[in-house]
Every structure is written in structure tokens, then in C-alpha cells.
């Protein structure tokens, strides 16, 4: 069965420092993986997606994630945090390898301090 | 990008009444829409898959008679919470899948049952 585990419920960084949000997945076959961001009172926004092409995926707003099959990980990174990055981030796996059912991780709340 | 709207954005109702939430794909047709539920500070849980012109597919543990889903057109799906109770209070989010198999999320509807 497919599942995702976000290893940190809260991450706090200073503005201008790197961001690392960790995600491990479990899948019986090659998965499709996504990172979504949810700002307060706003809809979910797709940051990036992995669908068996390049293992290093670049997304919007300077975020990127690397698919590591050997580690079953898909961690989200950004070199330099901005105040506007403060939000809830969800790692998501898709059943069926495409945009079928999405299974959400528990979420990681990112706080960015000046 | 594709836009999905939800109406209303928030609703307060009395216990025992029914509430209808609309999900619309504004600039594309969606044969499949999904309904999620998000409790405070928690992740999204898939409730059901709504297919245009056919019955919805509900996830295990979701009462189909409690949460009525209608997907009468390629741009509209509705979720009706029947005989609502305080424990139904939650944030309900829909998503719509386009012809490229990409999902777009609505901004969500906050339901409070008194």
C-alpha cells in the first residue's frame, strides 16, 4: 500500500537560511510524488511533482526535491527561506502512478523568523 | 493555470439541517472530481471520488447517505452534508482533474455546525 511519512510536524528557520522538509514514501511500484503548499485560508498549490523523469525536480518559488529510490525519500529543499514561505507543506503520493487518488502526508508547518 | 472554485467559502448551520457545497472547474472540463476533508491542524483525507454521470466512489468509513455527491456536469460537483451534526464541522476541499490528468484544488469550504 502507498503511504507517505513527513518526519517533522514543525520546522522553524531563519530568513535567508536553507529549508529542508523531509518526506519518506512507501509504494509497491514506481510512485508519482508531489509537494503541495497550503497558505492560511488559501487553496492548495502544487510546488512540484515527480513522475519518473529526472530525479531532481525543480518547482516554483525556488523549491526543489530529489527522488531517492534507495532511501525511499522525496525531501523538499530551498537554499534560502523567505518570510512568505511560512505555510503548511504536504508531501503526497499518487495511487496508480498518475493523478489518481492522492494520499497526503500529515503535513509540516514551516515557520520563518526574521 | 486552471481554476477551481468552491461555494460557499464558509457556512454556519444548525444541527440537523443539510448543507450543500459546490465545486466548479472554471476554465476546463473535469470528468473526475475529488472531495477531501481536513480537520484543524491535520492533513487532508480523501472522502470520495466524483465521476460525471455516474455514482461517486466513497472511501472506507465515509457514509454515502450522510455525504451525498452529485456530479451532474463536466464543471460542477456538489457535496451535500445531510442532517449535519457538530462533529461534521470541518474544512471541505475539492479538486478537479483535467484531461492531462492534473489535479487542481479549490480554496475549501469551512463548515461549522452549531
XYZ file of N, CA and C in Angstrom:
684
model
N 0.844 -1.190 0.000
C 0.000 0.000 0.000
C 0.881 1.242 0.000
N 0.354 2.275 -0.665
C 1.100 3.527 -0.724
C 0.861 4.366 0.525
N 1.913 5.021 0.984
C 1.782 5.935 2.109
C 2.944 6.915 2.086
N 2.780 8.008 2.795
C 3.862 8.969 2.939
C 3.994 9.338 4.404
N 5.223 9.554 4.820
C 5.512 9.969 6.182
C 6.324 11.242 6.155
N 5.770 12.290 6.728
C 6.528 13.527 6.861
C 7.141 13.520 8.250
N 8.444 13.583 8.282
C 9.176 13.283 9.501
C 9.113 14.392 10.541
N 8.772 15.591 10.120
C 8.723 16.716 11.047
C 7.364 17.394 10.968
N 6.701 17.564 12.087
C 5.413 18.260 12.068
C 5.632 19.780 12.023
N 6.742 20.240 12.597
C 7.065 21.669 12.590
C 8.541 21.845 12.257
N 8.822 22.839 11.414
C 10.191 23.223 11.120
C 10.274 24.741 11.239
N 11.300 25.204 11.928
C 11.472 26.645 12.108
C 12.848 27.040 11.596
N 12.905 28.040 10.724
C 14.182 28.507 10.181
C 14.216 30.023 10.228
N 15.401 30.546 10.093
C 15.567 31.994 9.981
C 15.532 32.386 8.516
N 15.049 33.574 8.267
C 15.017 34.069 6.894
C 16.417 34.059 6.305
N 16.516 33.557 5.061
C 17.808 33.526 4.402
C 18.586 32.245 4.602
N 18.112 31.367 5.487
C 18.793 30.081 5.717
C 18.095 28.980 4.927
N 18.782 27.838 4.741
C 18.171 26.760 3.931
C 16.974 26.106 4.618
N 16.115 25.568 3.772
C 14.935 24.840 4.239
C 15.051 23.379 3.825
N 14.739 22.489 4.755
C 14.690 21.056 4.460
C 13.421 20.492 5.095
N 12.523 20.005 4.278
C 11.313 19.343 4.765
C 11.387 17.891 4.302
N 11.331 16.972 5.258
C 11.609 15.571 4.938
C 10.342 14.766 4.680
N 10.458 13.869 3.721
C 9.333 13.012 3.360
C 9.857 11.647 2.942
N 9.302 10.604 3.510
C 9.585 9.240 3.079
C 8.289 8.616 2.562
N 8.420 7.785 1.576
C 7.239 7.190 0.991
C 7.326 5.682 1.017
N 6.181 5.072 0.863
C 6.104 3.622 0.728
C 5.214 3.332 -0.464
N 5.754 2.550 -1.398
C 4.979 2.252 -2.590
C 5.407 0.908 -3.148
N 4.442 0.169 -3.635
C 4.737 -1.150 -4.176
C 5.254 -1.069 -5.609
N 5.202 0.093 -6.218
C 5.745 0.287 -7.558
C 6.203 1.728 -7.682
N 6.712 2.078 -8.835
C 7.262 3.413 -9.018
C 6.178 4.462 -8.813
N 6.335 5.313 -7.833
C 5.262 6.240 -7.477
C 5.350 7.556 -8.227
N 4.268 8.286 -8.205
C 4.278 9.701 -8.532
C 4.209 10.442 -7.207
N 5.059 11.424 -7.050
C 5.160 12.142 -5.782
C 5.016 13.640 -6.009
N 4.433 14.304 -5.049
C 4.160 15.729 -5.173
C 4.447 16.433 -3.844
N 4.713 17.702 -3.946
C 4.710 18.582 -2.780
C 3.711 19.702 -3.052
N 2.811 19.892 -2.077
C 1.835 20.974 -2.138
C 2.069 21.913 -0.959
N 1.715 23.175 -1.155
C 1.792 24.153 -0.077
C 0.395 24.717 0.175
N 0.100 24.937 1.447
C -1.202 25.494 1.821
C -0.974 26.701 2.721
N -1.271 27.865 2.186
C -1.202 29.084 2.990
C -2.533 29.256 3.717
N -2.523 29.927 4.853
C -3.767 30.100 5.616
C -4.884 30.669 4.757
N -6.041 30.049 4.847
C -7.247 30.494 4.141
C -7.075 30.527 2.621
N -6.150 29.733 2.125
C -5.985 29.653 0.677
C -5.988 28.207 0.234
N -6.195 27.983 -1.057
C -6.212 26.625 -1.581
C -4.828 26.027 -1.677
N -4.795 24.737 -1.888
C -3.533 24.035 -2.063
C -2.891 24.418 -3.387
N -1.588 24.630 -3.346
C -0.858 24.982 -4.555
C 0.225 23.945 -4.798
N 0.322 23.464 -6.034
C 1.336 22.486 -6.378
C 2.702 23.171 -6.468
N 3.667 22.660 -5.699
C 5.032 23.181 -5.759
C 5.838 22.474 -6.838
N 5.744 21.146 -6.831
C 6.480 20.361 -7.807
C 5.958 18.935 -7.802
N 6.383 18.187 -8.850
C 5.937 16.802 -8.955
C 7.033 15.944 -9.571
N 7.075 14.694 -9.134
C 7.970 13.709 -9.715
C 7.122 12.620 -10.350
N 7.398 12.343 -11.637
C 6.638 11.302 -12.328
C 7.564 10.428 -13.160
N 8.634 9.951 -12.566
C 9.592 9.003 -13.139
C 10.469 9.581 -14.235
N 10.584 10.881 -14.298
C 11.541 11.501 -15.221
C 12.817 11.811 -14.423
N 13.310 13.024 -14.475
C 14.515 13.384 -13.745
C 14.292 13.250 -12.249
N 15.282 12.736 -11.542
C 15.129 12.528 -10.105
C 15.207 13.824 -9.315
N 15.879 14.831 -9.851
C 15.906 16.141 -9.206
C 14.851 17.009 -9.871
N 13.867 17.380 -9.097
C 12.735 18.111 -9.635
C 12.757 19.549 -9.132
N 12.671 20.471 -10.050
C 12.621 21.881 -9.668
C 11.186 22.373 -9.730
N 10.809 23.137 -8.709
C 9.445 23.637 -8.647
C 9.397 25.149 -8.643
N 8.270 25.646 -8.186
C 8.095 27.088 -8.150
C 8.718 27.677 -6.895
N 8.933 28.979 -6.932
C 9.432 29.724 -5.767
C 10.765 29.207 -5.237
N 11.573 28.648 -6.087
C 12.912 28.227 -5.688
C 12.998 26.890 -4.980
N 11.893 26.193 -4.859
C 11.897 24.886 -4.208
C 12.339 23.798 -5.176
N 12.962 22.757 -4.640
C 13.267 21.580 -5.411
C 13.233 20.360 -4.503
N 13.108 19.192 -5.118
C 13.068 17.946 -4.361
C 13.799 16.881 -5.150
N 14.411 15.965 -4.420
C 15.146 14.889 -5.069
C 14.529 13.547 -4.723
N 14.199 12.790 -5.744
C 13.656 11.450 -5.563
C 14.829 10.487 -5.380
N 14.861 9.811 -4.237
C 15.915 8.840 -3.972
C 15.263 7.489 -3.690
N 15.313 6.642 -4.717
C 14.638 5.350 -4.592
C 15.265 4.494 -3.508
N 16.594 4.529 -3.403
C 17.289 3.681 -2.427
C 16.923 4.055 -0.998
N 16.581 5.316 -0.804
C 16.222 5.785 0.531
C 14.710 5.974 0.677
N 13.964 5.706 -0.353
C 12.516 5.961 -0.418
C 12.191 7.332 0.142
N 12.942 8.327 -0.331
C 12.735 9.680 0.177
C 12.438 10.649 -0.958
N 11.820 11.752 -0.584
C 11.500 12.820 -1.541
C 11.485 14.124 -0.743
N 12.651 14.487 -0.243
C 12.766 15.670 0.618
C 12.682 16.963 -0.190
N 12.062 17.958 0.404
C 11.884 19.273 -0.228
C 12.925 20.235 0.325
N 13.578 20.968 -0.555
C 14.609 21.909 -0.113
C 14.451 23.249 -0.804
N 15.037 24.253 -0.150
C 15.130 25.590 -0.728
C 16.376 26.223 -0.145
N 17.220 26.812 -0.976
C 18.510 27.329 -0.473
C 18.370 28.454 0.546
N 17.350 29.301 0.352
C 17.240 30.481 1.191
C 15.769 30.768 1.478
N 15.392 30.676 2.730
C 13.979 30.855 3.096
C 13.580 32.328 3.048
N 12.330 32.519 2.657
C 11.742 33.861 2.647
C 10.562 33.857 3.597
N 10.268 35.022 4.134
C 9.150 35.120 5.085
C 7.858 34.575 4.480
N 7.679 34.787 3.186
C 6.449 34.351 2.524
C 6.363 32.830 2.365
N 7.452 32.125 2.702
C 7.420 30.657 2.617
C 6.717 30.021 3.814
N 6.440 30.799 4.829
C 5.762 30.254 6.009
C 4.384 29.736 5.617
N 4.168 28.441 5.832
C 2.922 27.795 5.396
C 2.953 26.342 5.840
N 1.919 25.604 5.443
C 1.854 24.157 5.677
C 2.232 23.472 4.381
N 3.101 22.472 4.481
C 3.565 21.760 3.297
C 3.169 20.293 3.401
N 2.653 19.772 2.291
C 2.206 18.384 2.261
C 2.965 17.605 1.196
N 3.484 16.459 1.602
C 4.070 15.506 0.671
C 2.961 14.530 0.293
N 2.847 14.238 -0.984
C 1.695 13.475 -1.467
C 2.155 12.387 -2.437
N 1.559 11.223 -2.318
C 1.835 10.141 -3.264
C 0.560 9.814 -4.011
N 0.708 9.465 -5.264
C -0.468 9.159 -6.073
C -0.592 7.660 -6.270
N -1.777 7.141 -6.063
C -2.045 5.746 -6.379
C -2.183 5.620 -7.882
N -1.708 4.591 -8.438
C -1.877 4.368 -9.860
C -0.818 5.041 -10.702
N 0.138 5.740 -10.071
C 1.251 6.308 -10.800
C 0.944 7.602 -11.529
N -0.279 8.004 -11.614
C -0.619 9.257 -12.288
C -1.345 10.181 -11.349
N -2.299 10.917 -11.825
C -3.047 11.819 -10.949
C -4.348 11.163 -10.527
N -4.227 9.985 -9.978
C -5.411 9.311 -9.495
C -5.613 9.678 -8.035
N -5.908 8.751 -7.205
C -6.105 9.092 -5.807
C -4.808 9.612 -5.206
N -4.925 10.669 -4.461
C -3.780 11.255 -3.793
C -3.832 10.922 -2.307
N -2.704 10.458 -1.791
C -2.577 10.173 -0.366
C -1.665 11.231 0.229
N -2.195 11.993 1.184
C -1.464 13.106 1.768
C -0.698 12.684 3.012
N 0.490 13.245 3.164
C 1.199 13.126 4.430
C 0.551 14.013 5.466
N 1.023 13.922 6.679
C 0.418 14.653 7.795
C 0.671 16.146 7.744
N 1.656 16.540 6.959
C 1.943 17.954 6.827
C 3.089 18.411 7.714
N 3.798 19.427 7.246
C 4.859 20.068 8.023
C 4.606 21.573 8.017
N 4.512 22.135 9.181
C 4.311 23.584 9.275
C 5.664 24.261 9.319
N 5.912 25.101 8.341
C 7.183 25.824 8.254
C 7.003 27.230 8.797
N 7.806 27.564 9.780
C 7.842 28.922 10.323
C 9.153 29.570 9.893
N 9.087 30.824 9.476
C 10.280 31.554 9.059
C 10.394 32.799 9.927
N 11.510 32.899 10.611
C 11.722 34.013 11.533
C 12.663 35.042 10.935
N 12.437 36.315 11.225
C 13.321 37.353 10.672
C 14.725 37.264 11.262
N -3.186 29.303 -14.976
C -3.469 27.909 -14.720
C -4.940 27.668 -14.492
N -5.327 26.413 -14.400
C -6.723 26.064 -14.208
C -7.207 26.510 -12.835
N -8.466 26.900 -12.792
C -9.036 27.432 -11.555
C -10.231 26.597 -11.136
N -10.254 26.280 -9.851
C -11.381 25.569 -9.258
C -11.952 26.440 -8.158
N -13.250 26.633 -8.180
C -13.886 27.454 -7.151
C -14.785 26.595 -6.275
N -15.012 27.067 -5.074
C -15.938 26.419 -4.165
C -16.876 27.474 -3.598
N -18.118 27.049 -3.406
C -19.106 27.960 -2.829
C -20.026 27.189 -1.897
N -20.251 27.690 -0.697
C -19.685 28.926 -0.152
C -18.274 28.704 0.379
N -17.607 29.757 0.750
C -16.276 29.629 1.339
C -16.380 29.279 2.818
N -17.480 29.696 3.426
C -17.733 29.272 4.802
C -19.235 29.256 5.043
N -19.655 28.380 5.931
C -21.071 28.268 6.229
C -21.251 27.821 7.672
N -22.228 28.416 8.312
C -22.614 28.039 9.669
C -24.053 27.567 9.615
N -24.320 26.417 10.184
C -25.687 25.905 10.144
C -26.053 25.281 11.485
N -27.337 25.065 11.663
C -27.820 24.437 12.886
C -27.767 22.918 12.748
N -27.607 22.266 13.863
C -27.587 20.814 13.874
C -28.902 20.262 13.317
N -28.791 19.269 12.455
C -29.977 18.657 11.869
C -30.332 19.161 10.484
N -29.736 20.258 10.091
C -30.004 20.791 8.756
C -29.007 20.222 7.757
N -29.302 20.437 6.474
C -28.422 19.961 5.399
C -27.714 21.140 4.743
N -26.512 20.903 4.307
C -25.699 21.957 3.689
C -25.143 21.447 2.376
N -25.245 22.264 1.338
C -24.711 21.889 0.028
C -23.492 22.747 -0.287
N -22.437 22.089 -0.732
C -21.200 22.768 -1.120
C -20.960 22.500 -2.604
N -20.662 23.554 -3.346
C -20.434 23.414 -4.778
C -18.950 23.499 -5.113
N -18.549 22.708 -6.083
C -17.182 22.731 -6.599
C -17.266 22.889 -8.113
N -16.652 23.931 -8.632
C -16.722 24.205 -10.066
C -15.320 24.335 -10.670
N -15.149 23.716 -11.822
C -13.941 23.948 -12.613
C -14.284 25.076 -13.580
N -13.572 26.183 -13.464
C -13.988 27.407 -14.161
C -13.554 27.473 -15.618
N -12.431 26.868 -15.955
C -11.934 27.028 -17.319
C -11.502 25.712 -17.946
N -12.000 24.619 -17.398
C -11.733 23.322 -18.009
C -12.825 22.354 -17.592
N -12.899 21.266 -18.324
C -13.888 20.240 -18.008
C -13.232 19.146 -17.176
N -13.969 18.684 -16.209
C -13.436 17.692 -15.285
C -14.380 16.507 -15.182
N -13.977 15.391 -15.759
C -14.815 14.201 -15.640
C -14.717 13.613 -14.239
N -13.649 13.941 -13.548
C -13.452 13.421 -12.205
C -13.126 14.548 -11.240
N -13.816 14.565 -10.141
C -13.527 15.497 -9.056
C -13.400 14.694 -7.770
N -12.683 15.256 -6.830
C -12.443 14.573 -5.567
C -12.870 15.478 -4.413
N -13.382 14.856 -3.365
C -13.743 15.596 -2.154
C -12.882 15.129 -0.988
N -12.301 16.120 -0.300
C -11.446 15.853 0.845
C -12.010 16.552 2.078
N -11.589 16.041 3.216
C -11.953 16.655 4.487
C -10.669 16.913 5.267
N -10.590 18.083 5.875
C -9.396 18.423 6.643
C -9.810 18.944 8.004
N -9.435 18.222 9.053
C -9.675 18.677 10.413
C -8.580 19.661 10.797
N -8.849 20.511 11.789
C -7.865 21.526 12.179
C -6.495 20.923 12.455
N -5.504 21.537 11.884
C -4.105 21.153 12.075
C -3.841 19.695 11.664
N -4.649 19.167 10.773
C -4.440 17.814 10.286
C -4.359 17.809 8.767
N -4.104 16.629 8.236
C -3.936 16.501 6.800
C -5.279 16.318 6.103
N -5.219 16.251 4.795
C -6.422 16.029 4.001
C -6.705 14.541 3.915
N -7.964 14.199 4.082
C -8.387 12.814 3.942
C -9.373 12.725 2.786
N -9.083 11.854 1.838
C -9.979 11.684 0.705
C -11.284 11.064 1.180
N -12.393 11.716 0.815
C -13.714 11.196 1.183
C -14.300 10.363 0.051
N -14.238 10.914 -1.154
C -14.894 10.245 -2.269
C -14.390 10.779 -3.589
N -14.558 9.964 -4.599
C -14.242 10.328 -5.975
C -15.550 10.503 -6.716
N -15.707 11.666 -7.325
C -16.944 12.012 -8.014
C -16.726 11.916 -9.517
N -17.498 11.079 -10.181
C -17.381 10.886 -11.623
C -18.624 11.418 -12.322
N -18.401 12.217 -13.344
C -19.510 12.824 -14.070
C -20.425 11.757 -14.666
N -21.694 11.862 -14.354
C -22.679 10.962 -14.914
C -22.793 9.614 -14.245
N -22.062 9.388 -13.201
C -22.164 8.101 -12.501
C -22.070 8.312 -11.001
N -22.260 7.226 -10.271
C -22.236 7.328 -8.817
C -20.824 7.585 -8.309
N -20.765 8.287 -7.193
C -19.477 8.547 -6.579
C -18.929 7.289 -5.917
N -17.630 7.247 -5.808
C -16.961 6.144 -5.113
C -16.471 6.659 -3.773
N -16.954 6.072 -2.708
C -16.630 6.565 -1.368
C -15.484 5.757 -0.753
N -14.675 6.441 0.014
C -13.599 5.777 0.742
C -14.182 5.028 1.948
N -13.421 4.064 2.391
C -13.868 3.264 3.531
C -14.119 4.151 4.735
N -15.247 3.950 5.374
C -15.576 4.709 6.574
C -16.363 5.983 6.316
N -16.562 6.339 5.068
C -17.333 7.541 4.739
C -18.767 7.121 4.406
N -19.725 7.705 5.110
C -21.128 7.325 4.918
C -21.697 7.989 3.666
N -22.055 7.204 2.692
C -22.562 7.762 1.436
C -23.918 8.418 1.610
N -24.702 7.970 2.574
C -26.008 8.588 2.794
C -25.890 9.880 3.587
N -24.766 10.055 4.220
C -24.502 11.257 5.000
C -23.915 12.351 4.107
N -23.042 11.945 3.243
C -22.343 12.869 2.348
C -22.750 12.543 0.908
N -23.776 13.249 0.433
C -24.295 12.990 -0.904
C -23.507 13.771 -1.943
N -23.065 13.071 -2.968
C -22.276 13.712 -4.011
C -22.999 13.577 -5.337
N -23.068 14.710 -6.032
C -23.681 14.735 -7.359
C -22.738 15.425 -8.327
N -22.474 14.775 -9.452
C -21.566 15.340 -10.459
C -22.311 15.373 -11.771
N -23.242 16.325 -11.872
C -24.194 16.342 -12.963
C -23.637 16.910 -14.258
N -22.542 17.652 -14.183
C -21.982 18.203 -15.407
C -20.459 18.115 -15.341
N -19.826 18.456 -16.438
C -18.360 18.359 -16.501
C -17.654 19.478 -15.758
N -18.415 20.415 -15.214
C -17.787 21.518 -14.493
C -18.320 21.706 -13.085
N -19.196 20.823 -12.639
C -19.807 21.023 -11.329
C -20.002 19.717 -10.581
N -19.518 19.692 -9.362
C -19.805 18.609 -8.429
C -20.304 19.233 -7.134
N -21.288 18.598 -6.516
C -21.796 19.115 -5.251
C -21.687 18.060 -4.162
N -21.403 18.539 -2.969
C -21.354 17.695 -1.780
C -22.414 18.215 -0.818
N -23.361 17.360 -0.460
C -24.386 17.744 0.497
C -24.183 16.979 1.783
N -23.994 17.722 2.854
C -23.880 17.115 4.177
C -25.291 17.080 4.761
N -25.840 15.899 4.887
C -27.225 15.775 5.338
C -27.298 15.620 6.852
N -28.342 16.212 7.422
C -28.548 16.149 8.865
C -27.236 16.386 9.613
N -26.687 17.550 9.366
C -25.358 17.858 9.905
C -25.354 17.891 11.430
N -24.248 17.445 11.994
C -24.034 17.490 13.434
C -22.709 18.175 13.724
N -22.497 18.610 14.950
C -21.248 19.325 15.257
C -19.985 18.575 14.840
N -20.002 17.258 14.904
C -18.800 16.504 14.518
C -18.531 16.556 13.019
N -19.490 17.064 12.233
C -19.266 17.242 10.799
C -18.538 18.551 10.506
N -18.387 19.367 11.513
C -17.666 20.638 11.333
C -16.246 20.331 10.875
N -15.864 20.955 9.783
C -14.555 20.648 9.203
C -14.309 21.577 8.028
N -13.160 21.409 7.417
C -12.805 22.135 6.205
C -12.931 21.139 5.061
N -13.789 21.432 4.091
C -14.013 20.529 2.973
C -13.369 21.121 1.726
N -12.554 20.312 1.067
C -11.800 20.765 -0.097
C -12.095 19.853 -1.276
N -12.303 20.445 -2.433
C -12.490 19.632 -3.628
C -11.312 19.823 -4.568
N -11.131 18.871 -5.448
C -10.163 19.032 -6.523
C -10.799 18.509 -7.803
N -10.314 19.016 -8.917
C -10.821 18.611 -10.219
C -9.658 18.183 -11.097
N -9.875 17.111 -11.835
C -8.807 16.582 -12.679
C -9.087 16.940 -14.135
N -8.072 17.486 -14.795
C -8.274 17.878 -16.192
C -7.901 16.741 -17.136
N -7.951 17.035 -18.439
C -7.709 15.990 -19.441
C -6.256 15.528 -19.470
N -5.361 16.312 -18.846
C -3.952 15.929 -18.754
C -3.672 15.184 -17.451
N -4.732 14.860 -16.756
C -4.616 14.089 -15.520
C -4.031 14.881 -14.362
N -4.056 16.213 -14.466
C -3.532 17.039 -13.399
C -4.678 17.501 -12.506
N -4.452 17.503 -11.194
C -5.485 17.899 -10.238
C -5.274 19.337 -9.787
N -6.385 20.054 -9.711
C -6.366 21.429 -9.225
C -7.334 21.524 -8.058
N -6.903 22.203 -7.017
C -7.679 22.239 -5.778
C -8.472 23.537 -5.641
N -9.653 23.394 -5.066
C -10.433 24.555 -4.703
C -9.918 25.166 -3.414
N -10.412 26.359 -3.056
C -9.935 27.056 -1.859
C -10.502 26.502 -0.564
N -11.479 25.605 -0.668
C -12.027 24.998 0.537
C -13.268 25.705 1.057
N -14.053 24.952 1.821
C -15.263 25.470 2.466
C -15.207 25.086 3.934
N -15.311 26.099 4.788
C -15.295 25.810 6.224
C -16.718 25.675 6.717
N -17.055 24.508 7.218
C -18.393 24.230 7.739
C -18.359 24.190 9.254
N -19.229 24.974 9.856
C -19.397 24.949 11.305
C -20.842 24.594 11.613
N -21.034 23.538 12.358
C -22.383 23.092 12.729
C -22.588 23.380 14.206
N -23.610 24.162 14.505
C -23.855 24.560 15.890
C -24.751 23.561 16.613
